[in-house]
XYZ file of C-alpha atoms in Angstrom:
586
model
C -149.603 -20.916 60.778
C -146.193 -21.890 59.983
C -144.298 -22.535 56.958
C -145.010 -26.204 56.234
C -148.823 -24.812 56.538
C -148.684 -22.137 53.811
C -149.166 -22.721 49.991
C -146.611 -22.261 47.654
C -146.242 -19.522 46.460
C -147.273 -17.295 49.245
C -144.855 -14.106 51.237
C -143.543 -16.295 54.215
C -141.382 -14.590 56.832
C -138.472 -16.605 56.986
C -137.979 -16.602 60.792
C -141.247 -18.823 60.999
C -138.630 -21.074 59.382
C -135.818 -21.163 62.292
C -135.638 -22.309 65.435
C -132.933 -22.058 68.597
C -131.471 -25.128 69.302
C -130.610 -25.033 72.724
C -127.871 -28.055 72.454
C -125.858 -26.119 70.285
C -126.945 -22.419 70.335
C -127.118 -21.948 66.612
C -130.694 -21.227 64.385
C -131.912 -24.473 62.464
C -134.187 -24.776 59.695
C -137.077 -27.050 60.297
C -138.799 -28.463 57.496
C -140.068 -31.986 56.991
C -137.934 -34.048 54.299
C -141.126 -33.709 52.088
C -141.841 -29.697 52.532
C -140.658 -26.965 49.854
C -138.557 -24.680 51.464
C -140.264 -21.637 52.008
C -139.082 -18.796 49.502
C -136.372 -16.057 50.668
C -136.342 -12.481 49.357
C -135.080 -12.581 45.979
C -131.632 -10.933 45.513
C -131.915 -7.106 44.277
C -129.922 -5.263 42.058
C -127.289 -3.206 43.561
C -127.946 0.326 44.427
C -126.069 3.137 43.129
C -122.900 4.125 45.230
C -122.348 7.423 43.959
C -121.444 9.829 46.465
C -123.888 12.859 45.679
C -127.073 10.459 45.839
C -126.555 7.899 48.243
C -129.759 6.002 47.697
C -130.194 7.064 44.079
C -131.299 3.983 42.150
C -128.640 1.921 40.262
C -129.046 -0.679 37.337
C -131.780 -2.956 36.860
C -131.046 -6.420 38.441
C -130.638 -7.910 34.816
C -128.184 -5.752 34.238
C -125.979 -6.143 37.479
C -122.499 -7.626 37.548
C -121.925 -10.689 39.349
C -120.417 -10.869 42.539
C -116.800 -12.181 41.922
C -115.871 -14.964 43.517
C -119.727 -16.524 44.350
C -122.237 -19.105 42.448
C -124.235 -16.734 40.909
C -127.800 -17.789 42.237
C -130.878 -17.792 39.822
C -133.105 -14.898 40.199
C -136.723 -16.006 41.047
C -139.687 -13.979 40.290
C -141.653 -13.110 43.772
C -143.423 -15.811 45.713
C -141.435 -18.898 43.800
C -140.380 -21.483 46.281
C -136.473 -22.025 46.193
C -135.784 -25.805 46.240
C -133.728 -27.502 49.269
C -130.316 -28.281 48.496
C -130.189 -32.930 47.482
C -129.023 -34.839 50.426
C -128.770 -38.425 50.498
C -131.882 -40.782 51.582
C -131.969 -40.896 55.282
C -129.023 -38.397 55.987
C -129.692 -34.976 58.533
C -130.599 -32.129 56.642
C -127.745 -29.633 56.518
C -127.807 -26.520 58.632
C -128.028 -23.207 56.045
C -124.923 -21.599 54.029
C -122.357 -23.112 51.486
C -122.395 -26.751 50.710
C -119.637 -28.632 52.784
C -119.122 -26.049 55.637
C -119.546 -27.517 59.234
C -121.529 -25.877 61.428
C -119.570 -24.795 64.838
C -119.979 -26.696 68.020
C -120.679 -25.435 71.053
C -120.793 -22.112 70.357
C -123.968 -19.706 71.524
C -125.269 -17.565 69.200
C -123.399 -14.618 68.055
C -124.663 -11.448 69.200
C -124.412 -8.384 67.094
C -125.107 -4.894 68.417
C -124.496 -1.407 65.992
C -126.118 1.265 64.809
C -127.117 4.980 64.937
C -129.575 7.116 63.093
C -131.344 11.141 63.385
C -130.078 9.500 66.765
C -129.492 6.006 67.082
C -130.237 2.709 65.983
C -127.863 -0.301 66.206
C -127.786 -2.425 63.586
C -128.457 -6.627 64.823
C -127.146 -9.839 62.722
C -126.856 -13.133 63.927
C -124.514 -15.879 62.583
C -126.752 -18.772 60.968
C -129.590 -16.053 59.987
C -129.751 -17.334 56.685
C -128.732 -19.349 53.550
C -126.779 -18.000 50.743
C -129.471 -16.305 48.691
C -130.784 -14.460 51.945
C -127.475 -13.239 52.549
C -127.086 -12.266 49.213
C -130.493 -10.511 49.335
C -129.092 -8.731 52.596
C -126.127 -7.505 50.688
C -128.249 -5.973 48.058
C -129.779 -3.662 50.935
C -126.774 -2.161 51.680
C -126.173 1.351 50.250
C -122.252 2.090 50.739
C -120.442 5.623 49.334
C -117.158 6.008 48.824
C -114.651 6.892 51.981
C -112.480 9.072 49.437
C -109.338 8.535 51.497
C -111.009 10.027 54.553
C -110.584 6.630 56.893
C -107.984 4.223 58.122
C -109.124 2.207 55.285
C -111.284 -0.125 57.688
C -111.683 -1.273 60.950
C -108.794 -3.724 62.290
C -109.801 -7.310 64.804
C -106.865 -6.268 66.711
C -106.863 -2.935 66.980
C -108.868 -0.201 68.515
C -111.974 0.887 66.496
C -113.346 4.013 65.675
C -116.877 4.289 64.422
C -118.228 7.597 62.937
C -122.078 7.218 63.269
C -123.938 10.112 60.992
C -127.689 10.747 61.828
C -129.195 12.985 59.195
C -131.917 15.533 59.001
C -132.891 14.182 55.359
C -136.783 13.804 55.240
C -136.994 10.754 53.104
C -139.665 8.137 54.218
C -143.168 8.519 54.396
C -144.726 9.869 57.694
C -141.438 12.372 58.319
C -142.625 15.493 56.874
C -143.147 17.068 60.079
C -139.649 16.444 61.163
C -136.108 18.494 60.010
C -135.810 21.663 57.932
C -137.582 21.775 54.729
C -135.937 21.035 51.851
C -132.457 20.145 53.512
C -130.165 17.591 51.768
C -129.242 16.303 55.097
C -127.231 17.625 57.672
C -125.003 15.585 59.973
C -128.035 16.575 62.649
C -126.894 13.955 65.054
C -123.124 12.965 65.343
C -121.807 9.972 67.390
C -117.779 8.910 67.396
C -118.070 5.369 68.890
C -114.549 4.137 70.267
C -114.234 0.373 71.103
C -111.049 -0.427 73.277
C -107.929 -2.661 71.494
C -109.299 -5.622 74.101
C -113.072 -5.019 73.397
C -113.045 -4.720 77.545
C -115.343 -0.630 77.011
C -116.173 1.736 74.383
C -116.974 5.424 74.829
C -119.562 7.043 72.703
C -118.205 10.622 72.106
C -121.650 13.162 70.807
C -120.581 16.197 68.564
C -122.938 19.184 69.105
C -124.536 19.905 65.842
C -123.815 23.416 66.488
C -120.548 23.174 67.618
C -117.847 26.167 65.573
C -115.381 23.952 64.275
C -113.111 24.351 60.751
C -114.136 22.299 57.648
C -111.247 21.223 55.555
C -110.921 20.717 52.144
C -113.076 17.534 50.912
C -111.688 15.537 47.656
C -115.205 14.098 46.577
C -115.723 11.611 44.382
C -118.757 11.930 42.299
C -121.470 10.566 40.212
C -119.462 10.048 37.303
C -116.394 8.516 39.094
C -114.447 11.954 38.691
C -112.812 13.496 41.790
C -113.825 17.105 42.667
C -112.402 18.808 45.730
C -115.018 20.652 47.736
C -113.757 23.928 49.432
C -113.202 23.914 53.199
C -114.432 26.584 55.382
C -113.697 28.413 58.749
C -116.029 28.468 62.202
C -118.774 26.698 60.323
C -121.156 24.707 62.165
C -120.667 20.888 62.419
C -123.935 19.854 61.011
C -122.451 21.690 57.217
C -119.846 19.319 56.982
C -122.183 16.762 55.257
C -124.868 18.179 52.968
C -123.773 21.608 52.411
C -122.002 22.641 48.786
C -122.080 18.531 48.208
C -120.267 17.412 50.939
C -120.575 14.129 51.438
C -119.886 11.496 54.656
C -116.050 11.355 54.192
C -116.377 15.218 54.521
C -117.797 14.936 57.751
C -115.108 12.302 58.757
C -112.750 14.296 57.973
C -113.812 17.522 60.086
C -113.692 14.811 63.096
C -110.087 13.976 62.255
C -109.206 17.800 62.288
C -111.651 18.683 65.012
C -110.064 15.618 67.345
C -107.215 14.732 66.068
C -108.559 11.112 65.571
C -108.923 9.295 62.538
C -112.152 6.871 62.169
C -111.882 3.928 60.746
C -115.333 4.244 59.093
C -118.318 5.867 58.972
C -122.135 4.810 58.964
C -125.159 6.960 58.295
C -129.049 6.604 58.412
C -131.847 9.288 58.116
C -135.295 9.170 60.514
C -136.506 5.927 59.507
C -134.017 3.929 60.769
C -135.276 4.869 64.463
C -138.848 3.871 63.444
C -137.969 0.744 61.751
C -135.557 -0.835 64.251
C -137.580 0.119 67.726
C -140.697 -1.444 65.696
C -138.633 -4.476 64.787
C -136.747 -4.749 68.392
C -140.382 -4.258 70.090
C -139.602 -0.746 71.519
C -137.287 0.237 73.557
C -138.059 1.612 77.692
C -137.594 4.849 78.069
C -137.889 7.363 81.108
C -139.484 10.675 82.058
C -139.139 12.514 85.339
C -141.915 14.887 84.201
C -145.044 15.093 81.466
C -144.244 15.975 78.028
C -145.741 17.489 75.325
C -144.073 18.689 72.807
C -146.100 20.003 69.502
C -142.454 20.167 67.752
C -141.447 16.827 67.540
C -145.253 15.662 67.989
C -144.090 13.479 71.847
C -147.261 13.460 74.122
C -146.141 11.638 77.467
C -147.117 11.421 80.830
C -144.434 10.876 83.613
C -143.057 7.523 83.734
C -141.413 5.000 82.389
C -143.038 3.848 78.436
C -142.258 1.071 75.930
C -142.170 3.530 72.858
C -141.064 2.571 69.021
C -142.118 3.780 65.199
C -143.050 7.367 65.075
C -143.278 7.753 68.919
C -139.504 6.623 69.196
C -138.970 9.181 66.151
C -140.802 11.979 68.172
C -138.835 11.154 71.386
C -135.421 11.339 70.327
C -136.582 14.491 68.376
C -137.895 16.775 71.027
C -135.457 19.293 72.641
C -137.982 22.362 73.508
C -139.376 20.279 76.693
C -136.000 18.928 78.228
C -133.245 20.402 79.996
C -132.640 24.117 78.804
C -134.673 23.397 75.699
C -131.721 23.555 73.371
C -129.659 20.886 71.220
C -127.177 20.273 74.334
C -130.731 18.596 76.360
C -131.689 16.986 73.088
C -128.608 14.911 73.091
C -128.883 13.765 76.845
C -132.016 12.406 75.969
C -131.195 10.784 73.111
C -127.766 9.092 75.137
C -130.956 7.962 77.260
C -132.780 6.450 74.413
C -129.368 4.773 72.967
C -129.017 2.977 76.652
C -131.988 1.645 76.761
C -131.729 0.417 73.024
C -128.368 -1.207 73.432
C -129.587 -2.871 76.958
C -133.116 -3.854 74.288
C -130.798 -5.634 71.839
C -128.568 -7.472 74.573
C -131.259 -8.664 76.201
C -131.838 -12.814 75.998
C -135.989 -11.605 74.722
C -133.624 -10.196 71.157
C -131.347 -12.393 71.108
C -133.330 -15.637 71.153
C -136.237 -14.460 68.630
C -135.303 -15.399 65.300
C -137.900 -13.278 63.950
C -136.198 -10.322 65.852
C -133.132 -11.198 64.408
C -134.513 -11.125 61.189
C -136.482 -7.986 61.297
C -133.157 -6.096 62.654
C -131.156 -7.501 60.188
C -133.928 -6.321 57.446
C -134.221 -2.924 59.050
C -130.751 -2.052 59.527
C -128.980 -2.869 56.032
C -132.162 -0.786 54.923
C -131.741 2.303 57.047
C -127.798 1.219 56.463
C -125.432 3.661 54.349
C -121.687 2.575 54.811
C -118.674 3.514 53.380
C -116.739 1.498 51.115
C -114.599 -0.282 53.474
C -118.002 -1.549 54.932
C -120.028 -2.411 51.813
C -121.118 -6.408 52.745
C -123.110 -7.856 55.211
C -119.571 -10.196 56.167
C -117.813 -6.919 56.769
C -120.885 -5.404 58.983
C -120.957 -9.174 60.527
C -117.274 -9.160 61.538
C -117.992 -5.416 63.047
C -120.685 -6.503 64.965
C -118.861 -10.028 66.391
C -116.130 -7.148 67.833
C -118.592 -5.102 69.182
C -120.911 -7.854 70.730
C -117.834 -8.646 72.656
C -118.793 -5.165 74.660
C -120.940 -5.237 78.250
C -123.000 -2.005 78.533
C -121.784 -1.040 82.008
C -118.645 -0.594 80.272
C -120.022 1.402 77.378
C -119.771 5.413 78.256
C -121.569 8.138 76.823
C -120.562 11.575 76.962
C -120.168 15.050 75.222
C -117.339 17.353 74.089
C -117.255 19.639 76.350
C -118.283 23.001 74.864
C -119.330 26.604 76.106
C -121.363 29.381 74.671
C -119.889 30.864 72.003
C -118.562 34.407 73.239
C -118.904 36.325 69.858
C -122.588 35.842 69.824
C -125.312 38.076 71.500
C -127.924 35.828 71.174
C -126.582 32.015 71.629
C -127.500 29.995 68.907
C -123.923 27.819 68.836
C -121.093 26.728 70.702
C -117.049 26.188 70.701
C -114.829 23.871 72.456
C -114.150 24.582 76.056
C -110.716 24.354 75.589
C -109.994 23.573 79.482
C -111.318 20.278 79.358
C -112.264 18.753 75.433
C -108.361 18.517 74.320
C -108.230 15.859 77.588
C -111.089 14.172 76.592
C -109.601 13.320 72.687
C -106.464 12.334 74.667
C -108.209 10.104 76.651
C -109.755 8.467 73.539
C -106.364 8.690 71.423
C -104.719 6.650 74.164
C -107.503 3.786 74.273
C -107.908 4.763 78.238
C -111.962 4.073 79.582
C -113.990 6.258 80.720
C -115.135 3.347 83.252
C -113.567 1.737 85.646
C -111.029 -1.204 84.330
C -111.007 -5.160 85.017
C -108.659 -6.193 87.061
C -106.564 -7.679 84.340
C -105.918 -4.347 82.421
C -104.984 -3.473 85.682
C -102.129 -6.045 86.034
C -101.268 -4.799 82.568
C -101.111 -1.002 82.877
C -98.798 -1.831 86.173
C -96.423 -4.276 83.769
C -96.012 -1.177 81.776
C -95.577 1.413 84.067
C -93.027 -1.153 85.520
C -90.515 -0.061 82.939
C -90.370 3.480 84.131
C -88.804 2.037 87.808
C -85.542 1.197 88.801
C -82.373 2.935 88.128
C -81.702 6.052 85.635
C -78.378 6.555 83.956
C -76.720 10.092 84.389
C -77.916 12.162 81.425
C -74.028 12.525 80.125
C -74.923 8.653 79.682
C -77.734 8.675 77.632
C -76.902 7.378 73.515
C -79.702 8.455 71.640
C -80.294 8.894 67.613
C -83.777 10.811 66.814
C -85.954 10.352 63.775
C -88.810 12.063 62.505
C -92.085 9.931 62.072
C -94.763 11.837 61.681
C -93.899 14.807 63.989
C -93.973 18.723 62.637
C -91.028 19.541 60.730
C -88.072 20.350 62.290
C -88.622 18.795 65.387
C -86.071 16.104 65.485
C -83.511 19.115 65.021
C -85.555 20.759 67.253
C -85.538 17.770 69.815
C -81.594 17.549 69.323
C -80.794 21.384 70.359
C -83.312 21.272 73.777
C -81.784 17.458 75.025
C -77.939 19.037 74.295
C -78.449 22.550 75.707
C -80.905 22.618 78.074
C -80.508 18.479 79.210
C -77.219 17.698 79.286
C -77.990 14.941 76.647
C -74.305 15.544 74.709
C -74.267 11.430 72.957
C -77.442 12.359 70.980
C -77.591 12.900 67.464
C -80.450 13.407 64.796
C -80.956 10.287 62.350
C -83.735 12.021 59.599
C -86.820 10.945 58.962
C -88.325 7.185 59.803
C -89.053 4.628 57.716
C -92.467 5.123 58.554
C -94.727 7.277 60.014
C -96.141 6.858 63.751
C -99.029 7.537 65.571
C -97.330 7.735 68.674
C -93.415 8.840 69.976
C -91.386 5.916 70.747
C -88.144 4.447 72.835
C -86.987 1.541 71.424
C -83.833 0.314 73.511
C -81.869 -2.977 74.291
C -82.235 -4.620 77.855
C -78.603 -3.186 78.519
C -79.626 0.115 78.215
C -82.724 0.155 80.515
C -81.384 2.802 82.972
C -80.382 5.250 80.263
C -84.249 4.480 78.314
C -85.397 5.815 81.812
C -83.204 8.935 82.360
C -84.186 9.829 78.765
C -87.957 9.297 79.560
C -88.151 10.896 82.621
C -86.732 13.998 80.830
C -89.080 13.553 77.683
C -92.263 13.078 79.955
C -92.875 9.281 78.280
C -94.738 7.180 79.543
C -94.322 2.927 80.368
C -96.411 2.388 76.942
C -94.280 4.114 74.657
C -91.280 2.574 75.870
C -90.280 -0.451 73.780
C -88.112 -3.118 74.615
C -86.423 -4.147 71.680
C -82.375 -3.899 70.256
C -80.209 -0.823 69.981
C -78.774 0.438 67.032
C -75.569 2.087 65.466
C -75.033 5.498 65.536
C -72.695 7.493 63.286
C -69.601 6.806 65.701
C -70.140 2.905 65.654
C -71.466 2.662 68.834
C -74.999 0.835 70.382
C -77.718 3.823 70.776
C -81.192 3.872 71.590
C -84.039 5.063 68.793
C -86.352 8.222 69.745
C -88.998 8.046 66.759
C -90.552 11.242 67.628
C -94.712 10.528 66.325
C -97.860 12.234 65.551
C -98.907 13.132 69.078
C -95.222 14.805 69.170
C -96.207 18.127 70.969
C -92.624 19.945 71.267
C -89.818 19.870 73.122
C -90.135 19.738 76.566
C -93.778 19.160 76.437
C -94.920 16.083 78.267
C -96.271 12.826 76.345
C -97.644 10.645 79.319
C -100.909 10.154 78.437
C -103.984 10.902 80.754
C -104.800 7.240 83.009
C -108.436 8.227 83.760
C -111.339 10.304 82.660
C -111.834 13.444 85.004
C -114.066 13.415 87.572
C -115.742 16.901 86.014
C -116.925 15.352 82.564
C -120.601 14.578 82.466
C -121.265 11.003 81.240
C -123.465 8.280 81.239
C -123.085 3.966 81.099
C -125.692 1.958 79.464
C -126.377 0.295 82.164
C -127.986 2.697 83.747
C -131.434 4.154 83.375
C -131.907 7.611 83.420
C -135.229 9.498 83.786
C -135.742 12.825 81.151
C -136.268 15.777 83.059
């Protein structure tokens, strides 16, 4: 029955109320002129954001503040029908949202794809899923926690983004008792750093072993009562302690990524076992593969060989099970669930999603539900603007893959594991640098040869070479330090250290006038620099009043003499995955 057929009064599911209109690609309300519109979830009260409870309740809805900024909508008791907005006799009804705004023309419908839980789960929206109160209602779902200076302060449109996706071991829900350690206040049990290229052209999903040895700074926590207290770091602790353990909290865990990787994520997302359950039910489950028959009495998965459509607690039991895979161990678990994530991301691409408003709906339900952000990330716009950058993404371009580790020598029996030092310090450059792990278009081709075009052609003698060097962001010392090896051991004699930069940088820079093109080479052939770090621009003044080029020594400074030209490709030796591809679980 649809909407018009109900009584008022009754739960409708507002995606009987939308329909694709293929003209224009955008979701339409259809109601006769004469119909009630059919009720939307009333607004709830916000939920508490302090950091030690994440999903502790908050104040009642009576008691909320208003959202600055917004009409402040009446709140309806359940099942009342929300009147339709006045038009004038005989005008077209309005499409949903503010009063005034025009809807866009020509436009398909915005796809959305994000999200990870105790494995994965990417969160759906769709522009045009709603009026004002459903958005507001969607807001209310959202749980956020604060970042406590732990991120970039948000992800950027025009800049590369770096998602830190949190699956916990936390046994909330009913139905998970069987699943995670008794009694634990959640673990980062599954740990995903999602990178999305500047041009949104591939992204590389980086797993963190849960057991991986790695050093856990000190973590300046905000808590329940808005006070700050710093949580004590710790040495060759396992990854999973950095959220959970002594109170840490999310922007803990960020932060042992930035020291662990030397990459800073913008923010962070987390979600406990229901969010698997709730958003392979509401997707229609997801395909996944097995090369053998499993059954597991661990995670509860009993499955033939074969290919199945799985979802709820069968989806929660598959991404779960590690004892029947592989070697049996966390390492095989993760494969698997890369496998499941594929075949999720290829679910919510597909046109069977995208086109089902009452998929779009049930995602969107699900996944500000499951949803704890962090405070840069605490409204449904925000997660909407995410999600328009990431739907930009095709899944052959979207890369799964592990840090490399290795057994961890100082144990007898091997419960955990340590970088591999030979190959994981690559793979953070790789990600660092914004370079895919798949193969480029053919434009970023063009592009990466523009810029390695500025490393050709003529080099001035060394003697030559004007140079004043600043400090942004490099170890101390090392524009001294710089000075000294380019005098002595170069031959650069015109070079001269300037302090520190204005600012700080993430990475070392050349900045040089088109006059002084052959020198800017000379000096970055001795340097190690690469095309991108070169940077066309004007010279400067140096202390005898003549034009010099600018050396702004960055973060990724490694030392004098050491080489800054970035790796161009991933190496053929690190195991990864696309989307795109199905795999079968062995």
């Amino acid at each position: 029955m649809d909407a018009q057929g109900r009584g008022r009064g009754e739960n409708i599911d507002p995606a009987d109320q939308w329909v694709l209109n293929p003209n224009t690609g955008e979701y339409e309300l259809r109601l006769s002129p004469s119909a009630p519109q059919s009720p939307i979830p009333a607004p709830r009260g916000p939920r508490n954001t302090g950091a030690g409870n994440p999903r502790a309740g908050s104040a009642s809805p009576d008691q909320a503040p208003e959202r600055p900024g917004r009409a402040s909508p009446e709140r309806e008791t359940p099942g009342r029908d929300v009147p339709p907005q006045r038009r004038r006799r005989g005008a077209p009804e309005e499409p949903p949202g503010r009063r005034g705004r025009k809807p866009a023309k020509g436009k398909k419908a915005k796809k959305v794809l994000l999200w990870t839980s105790g494995t994965v789960a990417f969160l759906v929206l769709a522009t045009g899923v709603g009026g004002y109160l459903y958005l507001e209602h969607l807001n209310d779902n959202i749980t956020s926690v604060s970042d406590d200076g732990a991120s970039t302060g948000g992800f950027k449109k025009d800049q590369a983004i770096n998602i830190l996706l949190i699956g916990t071991d936390k046994r909330t829900g009913a139905g998970n008792e069987g699943y995670g350690d008794k009694g634990s206040e959640g673990h980062a049990d599954t740990t995903i750093l999602l990178h999305v290229s500047k041009d949104r052209s591939n992204a590389t999903a980086l797993s963190i072993p849960r057991d991986l040895i790695v050093d856990i700074p000190d973590c300046p926590t905000q808590q329940e009562d808005g006070s700050e207290k710093v949580i004590p770091g710790s040495t060759g602790a396992r990854f999973n302690t950095s959220l959970g353990q002594s109170g840490r909290t999310p922007s803990c865990t960020m932060r042992t990524v930035t020291e662990l990787t030397g990459i800073k994520p913008d923010n962070f997302m987390v979600a406990d076992f229901n969010a698997v359950k709730t958003l392979t039910s509401a997707v229609g489950g997801v395909e996944v593969c097995l090369g053998k028959d499993i059954n597991d009495p661990d995670s509860h998965l009993n499955l033939p060989k074969g290919t199945h459509r799985i979802e709820g607690e069968q989806a929660l039991a598959f991404v779960r099970t590690r004892h029947s895979v592989g070697l049996g161990g966390d390492l095989s678990r993760i494969e698997l669930q890369q496998q499941f994530l594929s075949s999720l991301m290829r679910e919510l691409k597909s046109n069977d999603t995208l086109t089902s408003p009452s998929k779009m709906i049930k995602l969107a339900e699900a996944g500000t539900e499951a949803l704890t952000v962090d405070s840069q990330l605490n409204s449904i716009n925000k997660l909407k603007d995410l999600g328009m950058e990431l739907g930009k993404l095709n899944v052959k371009n979207l890369t799964f893959t592990t840090i490399p580790v290795v057994d961890n020598p100082a144990e007898k029996i091997k419960a955990t594991v340590v970088l591999d030092e030979s190959k994981a310090p690559e793979v953070f450059d790789l990600i660092r640098n914004d370079v895919s792990f798949t193969e480029v278009k053919q434009q970023q081709k063009k592009e990466k040869a523009a810029v390695a075009a500025r490393l050709k052609g003529e080099k001035a003698p060394a003697s030559e070479v004007r140079v004043r060097i600043l400090n942004g962001g490099a170890p101390a010392g090392s524009a001294q330090s710089t000075l000294s090896w380019l005098q002595v051991d170069q031959g650069v004699g015109k070079s001269e250290n300037a302090g520190n930069a204005p600012a700080e940088l993430a990475k070392t820079t050349l900045e040089y006038a088109p006059d002084q093109a052959d020198q800017a080479r000379r000096l970055a052939d001795i340097l190690g620099l690469s095309g991108s770090a070169m940077k066309p621009g004007e010279s400067v003044t140096n202390s005898q009043g003549l034009p010099a080029m600018t050396l702004t020594l960055g973060k990724d400074f490694k030392g004098a003499g050491v080489s800054l030209t970035p790796p161009d490709k991933a190496p053929d030796d690190i195991k990864k995955s696309t989307a795109d591809k199905v795999v079968c679980a062995e």
